Tab-separated table of C-alpha atoms in Angstrom:
chain	number	residue	atom	x	y	z
A	1	UNK	CA	78.134	109.358	39.758
A	2	UNK	CA	78.780	109.988	43.451
A	3	UNK	CA	82.483	110.165	44.262
A	4	UNK	CA	84.117	107.584	46.513
A	5	UNK	CA	85.700	110.099	48.887
A	6	UNK	CA	85.015	113.753	49.695
A	7	UNK	CA	88.052	115.845	50.635
A	8	UNK	CA	87.265	118.471	53.295
A	9	UNK	CA	89.841	121.229	53.800
A	10	UNK	CA	90.158	122.878	57.218
A	11	UNK	CA	92.065	126.059	56.445
A	12	UNK	CA	94.394	127.652	59.027
A	13	UNK	CA	92.786	126.390	62.250
A	14	UNK	CA	95.957	127.417	64.100
A	15	UNK	CA	95.174	131.055	63.180
A	16	UNK	CA	91.421	131.112	62.629
A	17	UNK	CA	90.198	128.605	65.196
A	18	UNK	CA	89.293	130.737	68.192
A	19	UNK	CA	85.618	129.820	68.497
A	20	UNK	CA	85.576	126.068	67.883
A	21	UNK	CA	84.526	126.450	64.256
A	22	UNK	CA	86.544	123.363	63.336
A	23	UNK	CA	83.431	121.567	64.577
A	24	UNK	CA	81.846	122.378	61.220
A	25	UNK	CA	84.250	119.976	59.507
A	26	UNK	CA	83.328	117.260	62.028
A	27	UNK	CA	79.659	117.828	61.208
A	28	UNK	CA	80.299	117.511	57.469
A	29	UNK	CA	82.333	114.336	57.913
A	30	UNK	CA	79.688	112.764	60.164
A	31	UNK	CA	76.822	113.597	57.806
A	32	UNK	CA	78.771	111.951	54.995
A	33	UNK	CA	79.479	108.904	57.189
A	34	UNK	CA	75.788	108.496	58.000
A	35	UNK	CA	75.256	108.214	54.234
A	36	UNK	CA	78.109	105.706	53.833
A	37	UNK	CA	80.285	108.220	51.994
A	38	UNK	CA	83.956	108.315	52.948
A	39	UNK	CA	85.668	111.623	53.676
A	40	UNK	CA	89.184	112.878	54.270
A	41	UNK	CA	89.978	116.028	56.254
A	42	UNK	CA	92.976	117.965	54.941
A	43	UNK	CA	94.261	120.377	57.610
A	44	UNK	CA	96.162	123.356	56.223
A	45	UNK	CA	98.301	124.995	58.918
A	46	UNK	CA	100.134	128.312	58.705
A	47	UNK	CA	103.468	126.520	58.206
A	48	UNK	CA	102.116	124.697	55.136
A	49	UNK	CA	103.332	125.603	51.674
A	50	UNK	CA	99.885	126.551	50.381
A	51	UNK	CA	96.213	125.621	50.262
A	52	UNK	CA	95.608	122.678	47.895
A	53	UNK	CA	93.220	123.502	45.091
A	54	UNK	CA	92.063	119.892	44.718
A	55	UNK	CA	89.784	119.622	47.784
A	56	UNK	CA	86.015	119.379	47.425
A	57	UNK	CA	84.928	121.743	50.234
A	58	UNK	CA	86.809	124.368	52.273
A	59	UNK	CA	86.144	125.762	55.762
A	60	UNK	CA	87.704	128.873	57.337
A	61	UNK	CA	86.935	129.801	60.940
A	62	UNK	CA	87.135	132.929	63.075
A	63	UNK	CA	89.917	134.768	64.873
A	64	UNK	CA	91.150	138.139	66.101
A	65	UNK	CA	92.786	140.955	64.114
A	66	UNK	CA	96.395	139.727	64.275
A	67	UNK	CA	95.362	136.230	63.213
A	68	UNK	CA	93.229	137.551	60.357
A	69	UNK	CA	96.105	139.641	58.990
A	70	UNK	CA	98.455	136.655	59.152
A	71	UNK	CA	95.830	134.442	57.510
A	72	UNK	CA	95.126	136.784	54.613
A	73	UNK	CA	98.851	137.207	53.943
A	74	UNK	CA	99.242	133.428	53.814
A	75	UNK	CA	96.257	133.035	51.484
A	76	UNK	CA	97.486	135.784	49.135
A	77	UNK	CA	100.825	133.980	48.709
A	78	UNK	CA	99.342	131.024	46.837
A	79	UNK	CA	96.566	130.614	44.257
A	80	UNK	CA	95.077	127.385	45.645
A	81	UNK	CA	91.984	128.744	47.379
A	82	UNK	CA	91.261	131.281	44.626
A	83	UNK	CA	91.459	128.548	41.986
A	84	UNK	CA	89.161	126.314	44.025
A	85	UNK	CA	86.624	129.163	44.228
A	86	UNK	CA	86.889	129.766	40.484
A	87	UNK	CA	86.293	126.052	39.896
A	88	UNK	CA	83.089	126.248	41.961
A	89	UNK	CA	84.224	124.361	45.061
A	90	UNK	CA	82.079	125.371	48.057
A	91	UNK	CA	83.745	127.456	50.767
A	92	UNK	CA	82.347	128.231	54.230
A	93	UNK	CA	83.776	131.279	56.012
A	94	UNK	CA	82.854	131.979	59.638
A	95	UNK	CA	83.216	135.385	61.350
A	96	UNK	CA	86.881	136.303	60.760
A	97	UNK	CA	86.724	133.933	57.810
A	98	UNK	CA	83.941	136.092	56.361
A	99	UNK	CA	86.144	139.166	56.643
A	100	UNK	CA	89.210	137.436	55.151
A	101	UNK	CA	87.152	136.153	52.211
A	102	UNK	CA	85.633	139.584	51.649
A	103	UNK	CA	86.907	142.511	49.602
A	104	UNK	CA	88.602	144.258	52.529
A	105	UNK	CA	88.567	144.581	56.313
A	106	UNK	CA	89.787	147.268	58.709
A	107	UNK	CA	91.584	146.207	61.877
A	108	UNK	CA	91.378	147.977	65.229
A	109	UNK	CA	94.451	150.087	64.417
A	110	UNK	CA	92.604	151.657	61.470
A	111	UNK	CA	94.573	149.832	58.756
A	112	UNK	CA	92.601	148.483	55.793
A	113	UNK	CA	93.653	145.070	54.486
A	114	UNK	CA	92.777	143.519	51.145
A	115	UNK	CA	90.788	140.322	51.479
A	116	UNK	CA	90.577	137.427	49.034
A	117	UNK	CA	87.607	138.988	47.218
A	118	UNK	CA	85.689	135.713	47.150
A	119	UNK	CA	82.614	137.689	48.254
A	120	UNK	CA	81.816	141.375	47.754
A	121	UNK	CA	81.869	142.500	51.381
A	122	UNK	CA	83.744	145.259	53.235
A	123	UNK	CA	84.167	145.230	57.013
A	124	UNK	CA	85.005	148.022	59.457
A	125	UNK	CA	84.976	148.003	63.268
A	126	UNK	CA	81.702	148.879	64.965
A	127	UNK	CA	81.126	150.914	68.098
A	128	UNK	CA	80.660	147.814	70.262
A	129	UNK	CA	80.720	144.039	70.082
A	130	UNK	CA	77.716	142.180	68.758
A	131	UNK	CA	77.160	139.292	71.169
A	132	UNK	CA	74.225	136.937	71.507
A	133	UNK	CA	71.792	134.692	69.705
A	134	UNK	CA	70.908	135.381	66.074
A	135	UNK	CA	68.072	134.170	63.876
A	136	UNK	CA	68.089	134.912	60.171
A	137	UNK	CA	65.904	133.868	57.256
A	138	UNK	CA	68.231	132.438	54.647
A	139	UNK	CA	68.218	133.588	51.028
A	140	UNK	CA	69.415	130.120	49.929
A	141	UNK	CA	66.652	127.916	48.601
A	142	UNK	CA	65.504	125.163	50.939
A	143	UNK	CA	67.644	126.257	53.899
A	144	UNK	CA	65.018	128.292	55.748
A	145	UNK	CA	65.747	129.866	59.116
A	146	UNK	CA	69.308	129.808	60.428
A	147	UNK	CA	70.265	130.143	64.079
A	148	UNK	CA	73.597	130.752	65.761
A	149	UNK	CA	75.612	132.762	68.231
A	150	UNK	CA	77.528	135.885	67.246
A	151	UNK	CA	80.549	137.494	68.921
A	152	UNK	CA	82.214	140.104	66.715
A	153	UNK	CA	83.155	143.765	66.507
A	154	UNK	CA	83.084	144.065	62.714
A	155	UNK	CA	80.276	145.617	60.724
A	156	UNK	CA	80.071	144.256	57.194
A	157	UNK	CA	78.467	145.887	54.175
A	158	UNK	CA	77.582	143.527	51.302
A	159	UNK	CA	78.231	145.009	47.860
A	160	UNK	CA	76.325	144.431	44.598
A	161	UNK	CA	78.581	141.526	43.636
A	162	UNK	CA	77.153	139.325	46.396
A	163	UNK	CA	73.962	138.790	48.360
A	164	UNK	CA	73.378	138.398	52.094
A	165	UNK	CA	73.141	134.866	53.416
A	166	UNK	CA	70.000	135.931	55.231
A	167	UNK	CA	67.865	138.690	56.697
A	168	UNK	CA	68.240	139.118	60.444
A	169	UNK	CA	65.116	138.703	62.548
A	170	UNK	CA	66.964	138.726	65.886
A	171	UNK	CA	70.471	139.910	66.694
A	172	UNK	CA	72.935	142.138	64.857
A	173	UNK	CA	74.350	140.113	61.975
A	174	UNK	CA	76.362	142.301	59.618
A	175	UNK	CA	75.123	145.491	61.249
A	176	UNK	CA	73.895	146.927	57.919
A	177	UNK	CA	70.539	146.619	56.150
A	178	UNK	CA	69.325	143.772	58.412
A	179	UNK	CA	71.729	141.520	56.510
A	180	UNK	CA	73.609	138.498	57.810
A	181	UNK	CA	76.614	137.037	56.040
A	182	UNK	CA	77.407	137.095	52.347
A	183	UNK	CA	77.099	134.641	49.462
A	184	UNK	CA	78.566	134.570	45.973
A	185	UNK	CA	78.327	131.406	43.924
A	186	UNK	CA	79.296	128.548	46.225
A	187	UNK	CA	81.089	130.771	48.755
A	188	UNK	CA	79.001	131.118	51.919
A	189	UNK	CA	80.069	133.455	54.728
A	190	UNK	CA	78.384	134.103	58.061
A	191	UNK	CA	78.954	135.484	61.568
A	192	UNK	CA	77.094	132.519	63.080
A	193	UNK	CA	78.932	130.236	65.474
A	194	UNK	CA	77.396	127.246	67.179
A	195	UNK	CA	79.032	125.567	65.235
A	196	UNK	CA	76.707	126.831	62.536
A	197	UNK	CA	76.483	123.517	60.662
A	198	UNK	CA	75.650	121.570	63.824
A	199	UNK	CA	72.721	123.891	64.429
A	200	UNK	CA	71.683	124.146	60.774
A	201	UNK	CA	71.994	120.761	59.039
A	202	UNK	CA	70.155	121.916	55.913
A	203	UNK	CA	72.983	124.352	55.265
A	204	UNK	CA	75.515	121.567	55.873
A	205	UNK	CA	73.779	119.306	53.369
A	206	UNK	CA	73.529	122.077	50.774
A	207	UNK	CA	77.307	122.586	50.949
A	208	UNK	CA	77.827	118.829	50.624
A	209	UNK	CA	75.497	118.636	47.636
A	210	UNK	CA	77.471	121.405	45.950
A	211	UNK	CA	80.693	119.520	46.686
A	212	UNK	CA	79.384	116.172	45.433
A	213	UNK	CA	77.356	117.532	42.553
A	214	UNK	CA	74.119	115.696	43.255
A	215	UNK	CA	71.316	115.570	45.853
A	216	UNK	CA	71.769	113.671	49.102
A	217	UNK	CA	69.257	111.507	50.878
A	218	UNK	CA	67.714	113.485	53.760
A	219	UNK	CA	68.634	112.601	57.332
A	220	UNK	CA	66.363	112.961	60.382
A	221	UNK	CA	67.290	115.707	62.836
A	222	UNK	CA	68.103	114.534	66.378
A	223	UNK	CA	65.453	115.422	69.003
A	224	UNK	CA	67.786	117.891	70.741
A	225	UNK	CA	68.211	119.880	67.539
A	226	UNK	CA	64.474	119.857	66.830
A	227	UNK	CA	63.837	121.220	70.329
A	228	UNK	CA	66.456	123.935	69.897
A	229	UNK	CA	65.063	125.028	66.534
A	230	UNK	CA	61.518	125.059	67.929
A	231	UNK	CA	62.690	127.352	70.731
A	232	UNK	CA	64.469	129.672	68.276
A	233	UNK	CA	61.386	129.713	66.028
A	234	UNK	CA	59.242	130.867	68.966
A	235	UNK	CA	61.792	133.623	69.663
A	236	UNK	CA	61.696	134.566	65.966
A	237	UNK	CA	57.896	134.864	66.021
A	238	UNK	CA	57.934	136.953	69.214
A	239	UNK	CA	60.496	139.344	67.748
A	240	UNK	CA	58.391	139.916	64.641
A	241	UNK	CA	55.355	141.003	66.669
């Protein structure tokens, strides 16, 4: 039975909200509204006691080194997010959120910090920033090609306990093995901004289906999004030649 209300958690937007990734929560709420499903957004700020473990879907955005360190310290203090992951609640981590949810990340001062370990992924600084459009063929069934914009210094290596979200066909992605992002269970991490769910509604609906526990009726894509994806598909084809 479909639940009456879906609780969406926006985690630490005051620390990890540099690139407008809170827009992903707006996308999720709107796609639920179009299906006449109520939602509630629970915003967890850095002065909160902890992350509630009772939400249905969690979103963590991107930020710089100092913000990531503060965020991971906050998240280590309470068990809420870890328990939600163990229960199978979907989590979306973007850019810095990917690194915080990973096994470890190294900041610009050379210090290694323990992540949440929700995905098996280690991040170290690269020699230069990866900036620009990305296309990647998703490993998640039914999602297909993902597009987005990347802006990050980190280079992330996915370990055997996880799989990449996709294989890069244009852009840098993780910077290792043509991989982009990391997935374990219902935890999905990516470097793609855009916001990523606005540009990739199939991924948004997959996360919602995981949260609700049953399939959703498909929605038509707006013409602007169809035009954008057609353009990115042409770029994808040219890059493969």
